[in-house]
mmCIF file of C-alpha atoms and ligand atoms in Angstrom:
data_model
loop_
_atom_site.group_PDB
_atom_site.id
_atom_site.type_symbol
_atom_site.label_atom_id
_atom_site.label_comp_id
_atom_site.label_asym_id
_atom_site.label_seq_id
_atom_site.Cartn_x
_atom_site.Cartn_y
_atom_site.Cartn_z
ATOM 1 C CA UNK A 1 0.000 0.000 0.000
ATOM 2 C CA UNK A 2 1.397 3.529 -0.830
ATOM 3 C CA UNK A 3 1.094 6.145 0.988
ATOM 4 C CA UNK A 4 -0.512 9.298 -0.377
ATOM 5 C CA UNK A 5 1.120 12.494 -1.097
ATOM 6 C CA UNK A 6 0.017 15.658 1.525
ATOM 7 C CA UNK A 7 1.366 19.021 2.235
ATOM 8 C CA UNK A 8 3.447 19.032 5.506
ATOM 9 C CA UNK A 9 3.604 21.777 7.752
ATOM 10 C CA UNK A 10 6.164 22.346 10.425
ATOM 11 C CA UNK A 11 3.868 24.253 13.239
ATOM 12 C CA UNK A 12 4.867 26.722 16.322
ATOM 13 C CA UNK A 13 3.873 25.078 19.719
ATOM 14 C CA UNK A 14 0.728 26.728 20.904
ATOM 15 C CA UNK A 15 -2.651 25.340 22.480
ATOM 16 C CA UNK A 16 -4.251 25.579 19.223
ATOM 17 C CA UNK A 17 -1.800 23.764 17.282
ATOM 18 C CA UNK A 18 -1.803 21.264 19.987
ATOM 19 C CA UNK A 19 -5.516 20.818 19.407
ATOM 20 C CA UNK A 20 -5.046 20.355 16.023
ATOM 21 C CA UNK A 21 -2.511 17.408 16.000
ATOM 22 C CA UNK A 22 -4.449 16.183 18.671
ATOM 23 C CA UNK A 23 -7.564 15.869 16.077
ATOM 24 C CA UNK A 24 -5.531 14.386 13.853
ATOM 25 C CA UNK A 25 -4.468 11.815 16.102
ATOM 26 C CA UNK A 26 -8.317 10.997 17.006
ATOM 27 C CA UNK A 27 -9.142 11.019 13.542
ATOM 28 C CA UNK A 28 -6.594 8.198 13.023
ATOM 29 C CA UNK A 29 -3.931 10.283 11.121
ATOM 30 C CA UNK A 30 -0.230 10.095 12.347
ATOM 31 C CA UNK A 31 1.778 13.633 13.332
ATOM 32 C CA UNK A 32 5.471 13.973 14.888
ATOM 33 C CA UNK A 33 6.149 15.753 17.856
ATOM 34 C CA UNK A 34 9.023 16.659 20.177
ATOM 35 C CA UNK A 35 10.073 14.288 22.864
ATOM 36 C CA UNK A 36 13.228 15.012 25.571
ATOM 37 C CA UNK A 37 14.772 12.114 23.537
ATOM 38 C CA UNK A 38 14.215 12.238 19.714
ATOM 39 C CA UNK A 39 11.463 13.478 17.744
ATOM 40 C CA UNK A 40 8.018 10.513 17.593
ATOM 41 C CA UNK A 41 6.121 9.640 14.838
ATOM 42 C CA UNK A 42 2.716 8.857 16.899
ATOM 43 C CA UNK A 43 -0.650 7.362 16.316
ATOM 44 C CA UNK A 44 -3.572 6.480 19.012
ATOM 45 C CA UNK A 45 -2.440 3.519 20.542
ATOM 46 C CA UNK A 46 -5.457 1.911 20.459
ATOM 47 C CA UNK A 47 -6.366 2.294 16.713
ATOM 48 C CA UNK A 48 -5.257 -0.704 14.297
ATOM 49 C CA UNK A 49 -5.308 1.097 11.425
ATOM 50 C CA UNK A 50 -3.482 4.640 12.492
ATOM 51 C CA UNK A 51 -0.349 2.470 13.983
ATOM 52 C CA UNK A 52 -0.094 0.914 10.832
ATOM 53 C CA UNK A 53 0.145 4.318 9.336
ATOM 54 C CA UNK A 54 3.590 4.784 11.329
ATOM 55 C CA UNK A 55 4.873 1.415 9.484
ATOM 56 C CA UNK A 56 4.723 2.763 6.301
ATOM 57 C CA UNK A 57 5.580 6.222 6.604
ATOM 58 C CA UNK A 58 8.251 5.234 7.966
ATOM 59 C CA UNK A 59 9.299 1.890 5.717
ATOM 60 C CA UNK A 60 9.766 0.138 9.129
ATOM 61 C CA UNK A 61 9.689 -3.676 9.271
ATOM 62 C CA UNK A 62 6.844 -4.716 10.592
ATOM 63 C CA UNK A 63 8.434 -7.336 13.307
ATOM 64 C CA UNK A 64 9.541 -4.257 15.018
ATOM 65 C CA UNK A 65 7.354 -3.095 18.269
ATOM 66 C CA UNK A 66 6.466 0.250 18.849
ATOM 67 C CA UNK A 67 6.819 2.519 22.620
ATOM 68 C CA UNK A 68 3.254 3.716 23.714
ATOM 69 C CA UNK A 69 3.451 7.204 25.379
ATOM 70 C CA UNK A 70 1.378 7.859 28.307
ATOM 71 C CA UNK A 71 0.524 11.184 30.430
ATOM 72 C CA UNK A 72 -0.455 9.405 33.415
ATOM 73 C CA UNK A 73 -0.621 6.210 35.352
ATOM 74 C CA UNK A 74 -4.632 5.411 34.733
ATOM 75 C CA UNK A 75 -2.966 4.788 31.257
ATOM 76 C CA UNK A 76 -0.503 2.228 32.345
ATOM 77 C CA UNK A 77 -2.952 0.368 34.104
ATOM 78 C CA UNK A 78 -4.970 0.692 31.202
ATOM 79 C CA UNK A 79 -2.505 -1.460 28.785
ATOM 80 C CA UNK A 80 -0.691 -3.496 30.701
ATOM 81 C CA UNK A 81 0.548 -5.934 33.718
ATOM 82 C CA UNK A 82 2.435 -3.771 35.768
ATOM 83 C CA UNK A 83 5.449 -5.424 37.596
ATOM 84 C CA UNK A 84 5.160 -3.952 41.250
ATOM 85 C CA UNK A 85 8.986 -4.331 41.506
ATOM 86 C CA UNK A 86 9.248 -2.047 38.768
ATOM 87 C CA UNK A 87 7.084 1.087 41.011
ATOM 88 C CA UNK A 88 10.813 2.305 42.264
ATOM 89 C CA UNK A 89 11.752 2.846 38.317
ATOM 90 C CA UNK A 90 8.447 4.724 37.612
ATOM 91 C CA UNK A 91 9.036 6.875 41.346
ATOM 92 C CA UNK A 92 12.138 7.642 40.151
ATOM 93 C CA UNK A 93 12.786 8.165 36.132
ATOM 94 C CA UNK A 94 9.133 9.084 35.189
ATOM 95 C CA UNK A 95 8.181 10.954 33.621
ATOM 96 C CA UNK A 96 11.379 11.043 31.673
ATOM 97 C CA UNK A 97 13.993 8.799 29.121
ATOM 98 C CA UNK A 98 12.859 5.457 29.984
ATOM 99 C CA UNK A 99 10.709 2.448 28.562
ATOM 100 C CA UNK A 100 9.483 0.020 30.419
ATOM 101 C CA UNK A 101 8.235 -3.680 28.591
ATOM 102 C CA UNK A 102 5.297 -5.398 30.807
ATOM 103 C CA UNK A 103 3.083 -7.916 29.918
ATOM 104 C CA UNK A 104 1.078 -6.655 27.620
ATOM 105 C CA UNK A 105 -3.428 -6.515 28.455
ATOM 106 C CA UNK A 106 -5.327 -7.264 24.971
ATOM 107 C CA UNK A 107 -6.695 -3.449 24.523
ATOM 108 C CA UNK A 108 -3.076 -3.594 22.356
ATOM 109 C CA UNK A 109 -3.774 -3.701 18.841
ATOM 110 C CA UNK A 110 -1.806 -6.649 17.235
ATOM 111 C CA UNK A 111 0.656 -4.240 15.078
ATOM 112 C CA UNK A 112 1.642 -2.221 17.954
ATOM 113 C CA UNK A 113 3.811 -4.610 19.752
ATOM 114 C CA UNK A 114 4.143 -6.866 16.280
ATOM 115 C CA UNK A 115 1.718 -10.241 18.892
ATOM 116 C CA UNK A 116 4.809 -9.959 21.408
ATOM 117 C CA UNK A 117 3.395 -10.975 24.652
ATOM 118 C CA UNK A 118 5.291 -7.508 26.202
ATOM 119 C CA UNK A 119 4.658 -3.917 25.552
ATOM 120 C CA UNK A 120 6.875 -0.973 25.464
ATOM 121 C CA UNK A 121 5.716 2.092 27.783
ATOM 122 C CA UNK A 122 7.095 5.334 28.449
ATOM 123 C CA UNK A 123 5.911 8.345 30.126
ATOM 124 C CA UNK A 124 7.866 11.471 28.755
ATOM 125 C CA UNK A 125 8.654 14.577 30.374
ATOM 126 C CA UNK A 126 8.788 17.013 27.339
ATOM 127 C CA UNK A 127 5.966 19.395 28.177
ATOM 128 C CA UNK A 128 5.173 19.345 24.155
ATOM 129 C CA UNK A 129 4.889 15.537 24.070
ATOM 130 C CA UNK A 130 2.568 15.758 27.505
ATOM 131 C CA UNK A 131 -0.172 18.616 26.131
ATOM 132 C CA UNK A 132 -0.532 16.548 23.065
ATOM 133 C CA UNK A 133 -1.103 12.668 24.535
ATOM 134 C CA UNK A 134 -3.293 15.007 27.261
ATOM 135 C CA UNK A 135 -5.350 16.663 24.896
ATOM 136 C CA UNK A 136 -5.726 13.528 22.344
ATOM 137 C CA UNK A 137 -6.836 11.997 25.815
ATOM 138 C CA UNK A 138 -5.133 8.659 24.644
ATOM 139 C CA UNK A 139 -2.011 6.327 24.817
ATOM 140 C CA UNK A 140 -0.008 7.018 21.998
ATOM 141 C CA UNK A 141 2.286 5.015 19.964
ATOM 142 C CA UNK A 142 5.684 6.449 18.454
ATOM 143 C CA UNK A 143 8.802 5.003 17.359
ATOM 144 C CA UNK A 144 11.338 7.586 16.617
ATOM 145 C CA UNK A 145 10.424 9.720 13.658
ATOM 146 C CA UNK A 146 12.714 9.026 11.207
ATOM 147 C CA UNK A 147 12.726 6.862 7.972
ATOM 148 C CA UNK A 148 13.436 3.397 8.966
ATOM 149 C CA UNK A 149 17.579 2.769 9.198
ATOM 150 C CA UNK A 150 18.104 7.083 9.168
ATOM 151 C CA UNK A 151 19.923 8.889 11.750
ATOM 152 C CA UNK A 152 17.198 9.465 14.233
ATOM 153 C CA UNK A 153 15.503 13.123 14.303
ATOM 154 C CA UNK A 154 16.637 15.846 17.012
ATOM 155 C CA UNK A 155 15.359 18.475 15.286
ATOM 156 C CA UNK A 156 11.795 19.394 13.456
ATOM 157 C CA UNK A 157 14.057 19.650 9.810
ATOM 158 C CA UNK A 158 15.297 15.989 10.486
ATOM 159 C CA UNK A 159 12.092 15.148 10.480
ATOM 160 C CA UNK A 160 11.013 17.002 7.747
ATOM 161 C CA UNK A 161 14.034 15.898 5.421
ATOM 162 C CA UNK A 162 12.863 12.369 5.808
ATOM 163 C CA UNK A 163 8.549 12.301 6.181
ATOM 164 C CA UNK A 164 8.082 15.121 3.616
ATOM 165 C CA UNK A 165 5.126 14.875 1.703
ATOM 166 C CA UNK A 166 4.145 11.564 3.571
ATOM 167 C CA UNK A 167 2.754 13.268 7.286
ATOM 168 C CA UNK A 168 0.647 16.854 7.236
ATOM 169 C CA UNK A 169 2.021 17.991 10.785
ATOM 170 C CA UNK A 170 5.438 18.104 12.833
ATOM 171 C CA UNK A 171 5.204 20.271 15.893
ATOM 172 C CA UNK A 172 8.821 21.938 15.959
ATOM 173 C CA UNK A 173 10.162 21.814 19.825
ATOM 174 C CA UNK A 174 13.238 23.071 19.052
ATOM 175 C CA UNK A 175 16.532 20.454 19.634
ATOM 176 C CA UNK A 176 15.602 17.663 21.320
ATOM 177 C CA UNK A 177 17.497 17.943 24.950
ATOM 178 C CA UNK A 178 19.204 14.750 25.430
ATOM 179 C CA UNK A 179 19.436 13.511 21.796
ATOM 180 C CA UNK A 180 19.257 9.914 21.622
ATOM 181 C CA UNK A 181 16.355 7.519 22.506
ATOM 182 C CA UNK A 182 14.985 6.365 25.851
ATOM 183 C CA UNK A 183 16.381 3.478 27.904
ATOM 184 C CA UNK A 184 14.480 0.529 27.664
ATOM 185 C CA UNK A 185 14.685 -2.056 30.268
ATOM 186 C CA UNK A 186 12.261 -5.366 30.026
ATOM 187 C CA UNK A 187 10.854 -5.603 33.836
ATOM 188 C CA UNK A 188 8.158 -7.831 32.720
ATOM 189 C CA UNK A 189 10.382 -10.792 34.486
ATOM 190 C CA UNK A 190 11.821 -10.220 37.672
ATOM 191 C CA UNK A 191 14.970 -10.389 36.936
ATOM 192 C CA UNK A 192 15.371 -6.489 34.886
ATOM 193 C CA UNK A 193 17.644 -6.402 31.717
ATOM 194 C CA UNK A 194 18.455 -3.551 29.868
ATOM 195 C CA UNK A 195 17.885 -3.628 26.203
ATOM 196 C CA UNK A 196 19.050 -0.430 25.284
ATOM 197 C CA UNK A 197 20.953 1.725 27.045
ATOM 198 C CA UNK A 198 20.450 5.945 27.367
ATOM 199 C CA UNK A 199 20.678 8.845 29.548
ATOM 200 C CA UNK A 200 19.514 6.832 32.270
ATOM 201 C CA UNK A 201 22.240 4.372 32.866
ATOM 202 C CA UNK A 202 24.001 1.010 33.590
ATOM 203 C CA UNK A 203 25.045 2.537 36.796
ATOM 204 C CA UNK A 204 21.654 4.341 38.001
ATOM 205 C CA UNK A 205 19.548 1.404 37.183
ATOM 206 C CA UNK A 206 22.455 -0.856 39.249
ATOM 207 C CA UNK A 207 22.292 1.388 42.415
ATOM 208 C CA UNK A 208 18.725 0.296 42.566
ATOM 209 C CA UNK A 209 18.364 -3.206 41.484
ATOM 210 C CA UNK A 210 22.501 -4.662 42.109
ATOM 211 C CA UNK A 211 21.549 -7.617 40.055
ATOM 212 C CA UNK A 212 20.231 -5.904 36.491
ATOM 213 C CA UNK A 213 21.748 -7.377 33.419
ATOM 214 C CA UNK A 214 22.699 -5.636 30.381
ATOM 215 C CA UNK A 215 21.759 -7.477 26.891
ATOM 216 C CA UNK A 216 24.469 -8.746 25.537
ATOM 217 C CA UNK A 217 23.628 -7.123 22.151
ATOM 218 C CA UNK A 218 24.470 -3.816 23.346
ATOM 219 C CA UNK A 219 28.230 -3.532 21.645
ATOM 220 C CA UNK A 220 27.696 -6.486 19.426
ATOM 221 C CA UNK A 221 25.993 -7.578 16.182
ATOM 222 C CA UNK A 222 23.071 -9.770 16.163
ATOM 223 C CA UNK A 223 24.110 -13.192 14.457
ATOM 224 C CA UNK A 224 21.754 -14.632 11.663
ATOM 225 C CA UNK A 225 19.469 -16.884 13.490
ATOM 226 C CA UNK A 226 19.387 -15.239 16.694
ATOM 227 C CA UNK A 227 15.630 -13.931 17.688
ATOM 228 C CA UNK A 228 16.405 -10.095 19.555
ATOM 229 C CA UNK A 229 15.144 -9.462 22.776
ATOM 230 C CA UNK A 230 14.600 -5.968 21.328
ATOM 231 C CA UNK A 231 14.003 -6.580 17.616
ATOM 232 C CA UNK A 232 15.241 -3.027 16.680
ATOM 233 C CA UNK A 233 18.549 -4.232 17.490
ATOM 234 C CA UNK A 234 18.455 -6.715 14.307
ATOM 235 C CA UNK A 235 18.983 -3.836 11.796
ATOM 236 C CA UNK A 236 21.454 -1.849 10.481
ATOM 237 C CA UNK A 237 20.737 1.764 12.104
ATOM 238 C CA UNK A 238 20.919 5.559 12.361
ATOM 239 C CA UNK A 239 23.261 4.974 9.311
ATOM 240 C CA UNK A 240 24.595 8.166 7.563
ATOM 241 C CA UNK A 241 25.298 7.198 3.709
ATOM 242 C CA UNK A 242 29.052 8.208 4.698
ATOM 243 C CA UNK A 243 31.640 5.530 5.280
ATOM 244 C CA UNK A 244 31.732 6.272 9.394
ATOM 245 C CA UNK A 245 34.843 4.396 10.636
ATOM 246 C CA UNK A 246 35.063 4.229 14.073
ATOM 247 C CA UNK A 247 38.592 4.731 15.980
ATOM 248 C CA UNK A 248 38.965 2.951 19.633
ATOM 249 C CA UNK A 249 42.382 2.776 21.495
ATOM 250 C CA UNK A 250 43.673 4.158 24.865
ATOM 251 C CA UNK A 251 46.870 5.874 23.614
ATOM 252 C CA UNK A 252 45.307 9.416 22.623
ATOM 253 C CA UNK A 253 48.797 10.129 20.959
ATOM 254 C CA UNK A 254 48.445 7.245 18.705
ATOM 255 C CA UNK A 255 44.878 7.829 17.848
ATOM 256 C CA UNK A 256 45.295 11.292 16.816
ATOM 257 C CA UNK A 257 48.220 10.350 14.935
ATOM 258 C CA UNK A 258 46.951 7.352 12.627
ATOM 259 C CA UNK A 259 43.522 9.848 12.002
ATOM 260 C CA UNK A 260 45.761 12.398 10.774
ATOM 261 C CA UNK A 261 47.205 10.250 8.509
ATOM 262 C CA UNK A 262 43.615 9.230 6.929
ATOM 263 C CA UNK A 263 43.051 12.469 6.359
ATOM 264 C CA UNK A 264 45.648 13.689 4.936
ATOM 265 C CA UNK A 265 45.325 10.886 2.194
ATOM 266 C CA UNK A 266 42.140 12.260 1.311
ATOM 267 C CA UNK A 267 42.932 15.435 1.325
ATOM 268 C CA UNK A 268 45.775 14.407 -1.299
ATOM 269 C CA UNK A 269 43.266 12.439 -3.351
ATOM 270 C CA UNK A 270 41.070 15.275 -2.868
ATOM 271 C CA UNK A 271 38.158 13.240 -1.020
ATOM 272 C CA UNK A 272 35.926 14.441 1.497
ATOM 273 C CA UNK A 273 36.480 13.550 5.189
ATOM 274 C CA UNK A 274 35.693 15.250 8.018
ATOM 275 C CA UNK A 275 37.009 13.752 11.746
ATOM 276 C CA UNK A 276 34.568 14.079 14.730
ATOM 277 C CA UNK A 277 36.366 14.762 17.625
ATOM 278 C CA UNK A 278 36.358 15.898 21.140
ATOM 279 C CA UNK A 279 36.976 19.837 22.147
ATOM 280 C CA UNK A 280 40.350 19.350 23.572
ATOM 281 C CA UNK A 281 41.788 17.952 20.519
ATOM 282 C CA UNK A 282 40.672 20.696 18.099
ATOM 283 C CA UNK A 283 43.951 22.134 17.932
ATOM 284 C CA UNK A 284 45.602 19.217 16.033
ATOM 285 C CA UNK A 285 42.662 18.959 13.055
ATOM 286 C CA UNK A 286 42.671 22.392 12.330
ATOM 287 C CA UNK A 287 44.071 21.519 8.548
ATOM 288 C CA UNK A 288 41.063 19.684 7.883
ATOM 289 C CA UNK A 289 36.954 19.100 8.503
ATOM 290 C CA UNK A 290 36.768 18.821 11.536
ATOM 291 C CA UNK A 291 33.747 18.705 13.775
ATOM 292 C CA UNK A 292 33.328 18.836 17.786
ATOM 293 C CA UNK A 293 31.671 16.537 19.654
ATOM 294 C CA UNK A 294 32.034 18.580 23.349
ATOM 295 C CA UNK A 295 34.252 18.119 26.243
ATOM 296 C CA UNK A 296 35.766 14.819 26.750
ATOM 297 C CA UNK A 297 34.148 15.540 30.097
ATOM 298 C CA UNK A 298 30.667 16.332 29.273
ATOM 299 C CA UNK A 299 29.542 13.441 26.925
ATOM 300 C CA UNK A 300 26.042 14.844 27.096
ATOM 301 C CA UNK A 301 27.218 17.173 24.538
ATOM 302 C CA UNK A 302 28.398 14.239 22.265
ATOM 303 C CA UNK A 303 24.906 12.471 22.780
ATOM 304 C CA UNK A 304 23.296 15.493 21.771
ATOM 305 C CA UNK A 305 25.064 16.309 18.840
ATOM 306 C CA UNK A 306 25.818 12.934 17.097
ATOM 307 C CA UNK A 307 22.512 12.036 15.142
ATOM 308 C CA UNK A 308 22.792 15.887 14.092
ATOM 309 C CA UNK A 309 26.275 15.614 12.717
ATOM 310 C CA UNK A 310 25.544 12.403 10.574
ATOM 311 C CA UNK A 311 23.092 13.921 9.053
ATOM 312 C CA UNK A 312 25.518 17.021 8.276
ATOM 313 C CA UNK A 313 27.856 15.243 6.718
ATOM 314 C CA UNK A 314 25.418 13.671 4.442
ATOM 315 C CA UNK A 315 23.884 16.869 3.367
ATOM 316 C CA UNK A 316 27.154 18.253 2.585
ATOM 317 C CA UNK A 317 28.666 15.311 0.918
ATOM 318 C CA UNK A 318 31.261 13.860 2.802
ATOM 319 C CA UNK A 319 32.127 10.258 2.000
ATOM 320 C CA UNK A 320 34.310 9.487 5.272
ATOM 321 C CA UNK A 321 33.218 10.113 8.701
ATOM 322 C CA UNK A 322 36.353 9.900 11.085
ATOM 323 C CA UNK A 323 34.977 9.454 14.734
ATOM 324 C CA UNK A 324 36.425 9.255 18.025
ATOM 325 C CA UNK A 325 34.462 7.407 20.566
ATOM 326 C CA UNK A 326 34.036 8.556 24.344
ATOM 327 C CA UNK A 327 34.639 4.932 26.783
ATOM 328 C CA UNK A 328 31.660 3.037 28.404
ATOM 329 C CA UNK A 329 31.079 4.579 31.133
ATOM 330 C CA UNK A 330 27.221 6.082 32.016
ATOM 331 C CA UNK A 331 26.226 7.846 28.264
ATOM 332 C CA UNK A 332 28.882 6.461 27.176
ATOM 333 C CA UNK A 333 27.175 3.208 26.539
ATOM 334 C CA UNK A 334 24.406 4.806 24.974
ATOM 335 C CA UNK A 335 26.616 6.625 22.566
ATOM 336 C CA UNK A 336 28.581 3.596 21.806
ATOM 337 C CA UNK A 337 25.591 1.491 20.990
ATOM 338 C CA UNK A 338 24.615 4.130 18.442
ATOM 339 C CA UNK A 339 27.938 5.120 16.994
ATOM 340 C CA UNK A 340 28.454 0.874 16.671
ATOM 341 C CA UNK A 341 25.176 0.153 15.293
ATOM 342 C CA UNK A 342 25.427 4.048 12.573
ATOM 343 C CA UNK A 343 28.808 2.629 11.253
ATOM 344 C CA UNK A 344 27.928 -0.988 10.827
ATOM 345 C CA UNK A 345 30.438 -1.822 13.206
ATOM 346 C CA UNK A 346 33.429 -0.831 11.048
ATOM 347 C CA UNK A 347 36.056 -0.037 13.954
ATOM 348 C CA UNK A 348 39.639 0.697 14.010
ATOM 349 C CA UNK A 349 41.566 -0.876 16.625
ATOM 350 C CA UNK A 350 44.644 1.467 17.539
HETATM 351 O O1 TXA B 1 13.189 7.830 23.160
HETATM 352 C C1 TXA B 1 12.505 7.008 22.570
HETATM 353 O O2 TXA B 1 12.300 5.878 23.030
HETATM 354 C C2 TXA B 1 11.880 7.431 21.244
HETATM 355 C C3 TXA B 1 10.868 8.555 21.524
HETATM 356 C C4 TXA B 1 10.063 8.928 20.318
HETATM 357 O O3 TXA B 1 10.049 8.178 22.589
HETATM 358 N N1 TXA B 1 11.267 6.313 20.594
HETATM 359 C C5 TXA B 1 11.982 5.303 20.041
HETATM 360 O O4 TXA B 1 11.227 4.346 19.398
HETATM 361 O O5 TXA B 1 13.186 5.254 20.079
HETATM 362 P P1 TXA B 1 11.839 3.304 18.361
HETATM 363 O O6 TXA B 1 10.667 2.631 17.782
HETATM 364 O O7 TXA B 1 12.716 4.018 17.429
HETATM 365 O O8 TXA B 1 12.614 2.292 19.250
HETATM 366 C C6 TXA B 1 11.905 1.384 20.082
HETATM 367 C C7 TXA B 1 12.798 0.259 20.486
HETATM 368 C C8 TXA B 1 13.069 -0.682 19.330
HETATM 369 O O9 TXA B 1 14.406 -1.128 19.408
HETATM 370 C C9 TXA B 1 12.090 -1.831 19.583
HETATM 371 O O10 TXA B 1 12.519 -3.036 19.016
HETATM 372 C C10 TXA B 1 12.071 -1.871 21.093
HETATM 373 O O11 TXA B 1 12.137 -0.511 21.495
HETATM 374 N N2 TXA B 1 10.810 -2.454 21.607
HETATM 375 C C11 TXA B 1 9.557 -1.962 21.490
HETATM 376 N N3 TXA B 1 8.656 -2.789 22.051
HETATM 377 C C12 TXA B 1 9.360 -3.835 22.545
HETATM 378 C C13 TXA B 1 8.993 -5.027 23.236
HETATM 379 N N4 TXA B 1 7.722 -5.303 23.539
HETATM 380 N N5 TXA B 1 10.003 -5.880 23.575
HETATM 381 C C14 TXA B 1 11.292 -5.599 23.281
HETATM 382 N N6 TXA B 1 11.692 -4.479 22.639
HETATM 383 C C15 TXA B 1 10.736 -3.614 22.260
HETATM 384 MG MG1 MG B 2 14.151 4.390 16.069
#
């Protein structure tokens, strides 16, 4: 099924736009909005026919689940099982970056959760996000508002640049504050495992529950054959159409030195590279593209600007991405899942 052509508008947030995206949404049309993470695509939850509107605006496969957004706990009680082990999570991180997979209740429609027996939930904490699920009065469901495998939207243009033509409303928040998507940890067992790490991390989720586990898919490839725990971990993802090599070593010396030397070859062959580095190592890449990722000591910065940046160097043309990578540690993870996943795993051991 195609979908048909409409005129999309990027709107101001105000109550009245808010209303109107909200119609939309009861009428069983699909608009994007700002979230704290990444920009949604979203749908009423509870309508069959508008969440299969988000799989093929956005091409994505349809054995991969959706997030329902809530505004309140009624909600959650509403669609599924809750996990009382799980109330310290909710105390503590909602509303805000985190999912949460329960046992599903069967007011899901079949497509949103693609018949898994679990269901994604998040309650946000962008105030955009909030008014809109408020006013539609209903759960709704949003994977990240991209086309499927594409950098994942920050901004209203990202959005734009990839649903154009195929959605009639984004409602432009500005940036979105942390940059990359929620946290999701399944708590529908008792025994919590994180399935995709964010701003909320390894180590906050471990100073509550010592004996989380993190999937084992987080800085590795899914091999043929394997079913995901989180199927959106089975596809190449976020990928700019740039060659992004990744460069991971602990002599900072050596790093620098053998990126240098890439890009000086294409600079004599007269290709375009640009590096992505951290602040305090500007000073050496200041022959070339180079772009800054932030303070080695603030990797919030990094998080927030890294979808952004791939998308940058696809607009103007690069073919290699050069990339330093911050370690594990808290966003880190997060980043490093992304950066892994946006490259295709091509990394250069130094
Ligand atoms: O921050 C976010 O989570 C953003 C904003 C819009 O809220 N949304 C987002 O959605 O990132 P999406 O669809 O791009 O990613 C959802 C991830 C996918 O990897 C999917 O496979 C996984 O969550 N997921 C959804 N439901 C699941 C379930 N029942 N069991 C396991 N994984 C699930
Ligand atoms: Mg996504």
């Amino acid at each position: 099924m195609k979908v048909p052509r409409v005129k999309t508008h990027i709107l101001e947030y105000n109550k009245k736009n808010v209303e109107i995206c909200a119609k939309e949404i009861l009428k069983g049309n699909i608009i994007a909005f700002p979230t704290e993470t990444v920009y949604g695509l979203g749908a009423n939850a509870l309508d069959y026919g508008a969440v299969n509107k988000i799989f093929l605006a956005k091409g994505r496969p349809n054995n991969n689940p959706l997030i329902v957004h809530i505004s309140k706990m009624e909600m959650l009680e509403q669609l599924c099982h809750i996990n009382k082990k799980a109330m310290p999570l909710i105390d503590k991180f909602w509303p805000g970056p985190l999912t949460l997979i329960f046992k599903k209740k069967n007011i899901i429609p079949s497509n949103v959760n693609c018949n898994m027996e679990s269901i994604a939930i998040r309650m946000p904490s962008n105030k955009i996000a909030l008014d809109l699920i408020n006013e539609s009065n209903c759960p709704i469901a949003a994977p990240s508002a991209n086309s499927s495998g594409k950098p994942s939207p920050t901004k209203a243009e990202h959005v734009y640049e990839d649903l154009k033509g195929k959605i009639e409303y984004i409602i432009d928040g500005g940036q979105s504050d942390i940059g990359l998507e929620s946290t999701v940890i399944d708590v529908s067992n008792d025994v919590f495992k994180i399935l995709r790490p964010g701003k909320i991390s390894y180590e906050d989720i471990n100073k509550i529950y010592p004996n989380v586990s993190l999937s084992e898919y987080i800085l590795k490839p899914i091999e043929q054959g394997i079913q995901a725990e989180s199927p959106g971990m089975m596809y190449k993802h976020y990928s700019p159409v740039a060659n992004l090599i990744l460069f991971k070593g602990n002599d900072k010396n050596k790093l620098i030195e053998t990126i240098l030397i890439k890009l000086n070859d294409d600079k004599q062959r007269s290709e375009k590279s640009i590096v992505l580095c951290f602040e305090e190592d500007i000073i050496h890449f200041k022959k070339y593209n180079y772009y800054s990722m932030g303070s080695y000591y603030n990797l919030d910065d990094y998080a927030n600007k890294m979808f952004d940046v791939l998308r940058y160097a696809d607009k103007n043309s690069y073919s290699k991405i050069y990339a330093f990578i911050p370690n594990s540690n808290d966003i880190g993870l997060a980043i490093l899942n992304r950066m892994y996943r946006a490259s295709g795993f091509n990394i250069i051991e130094v």
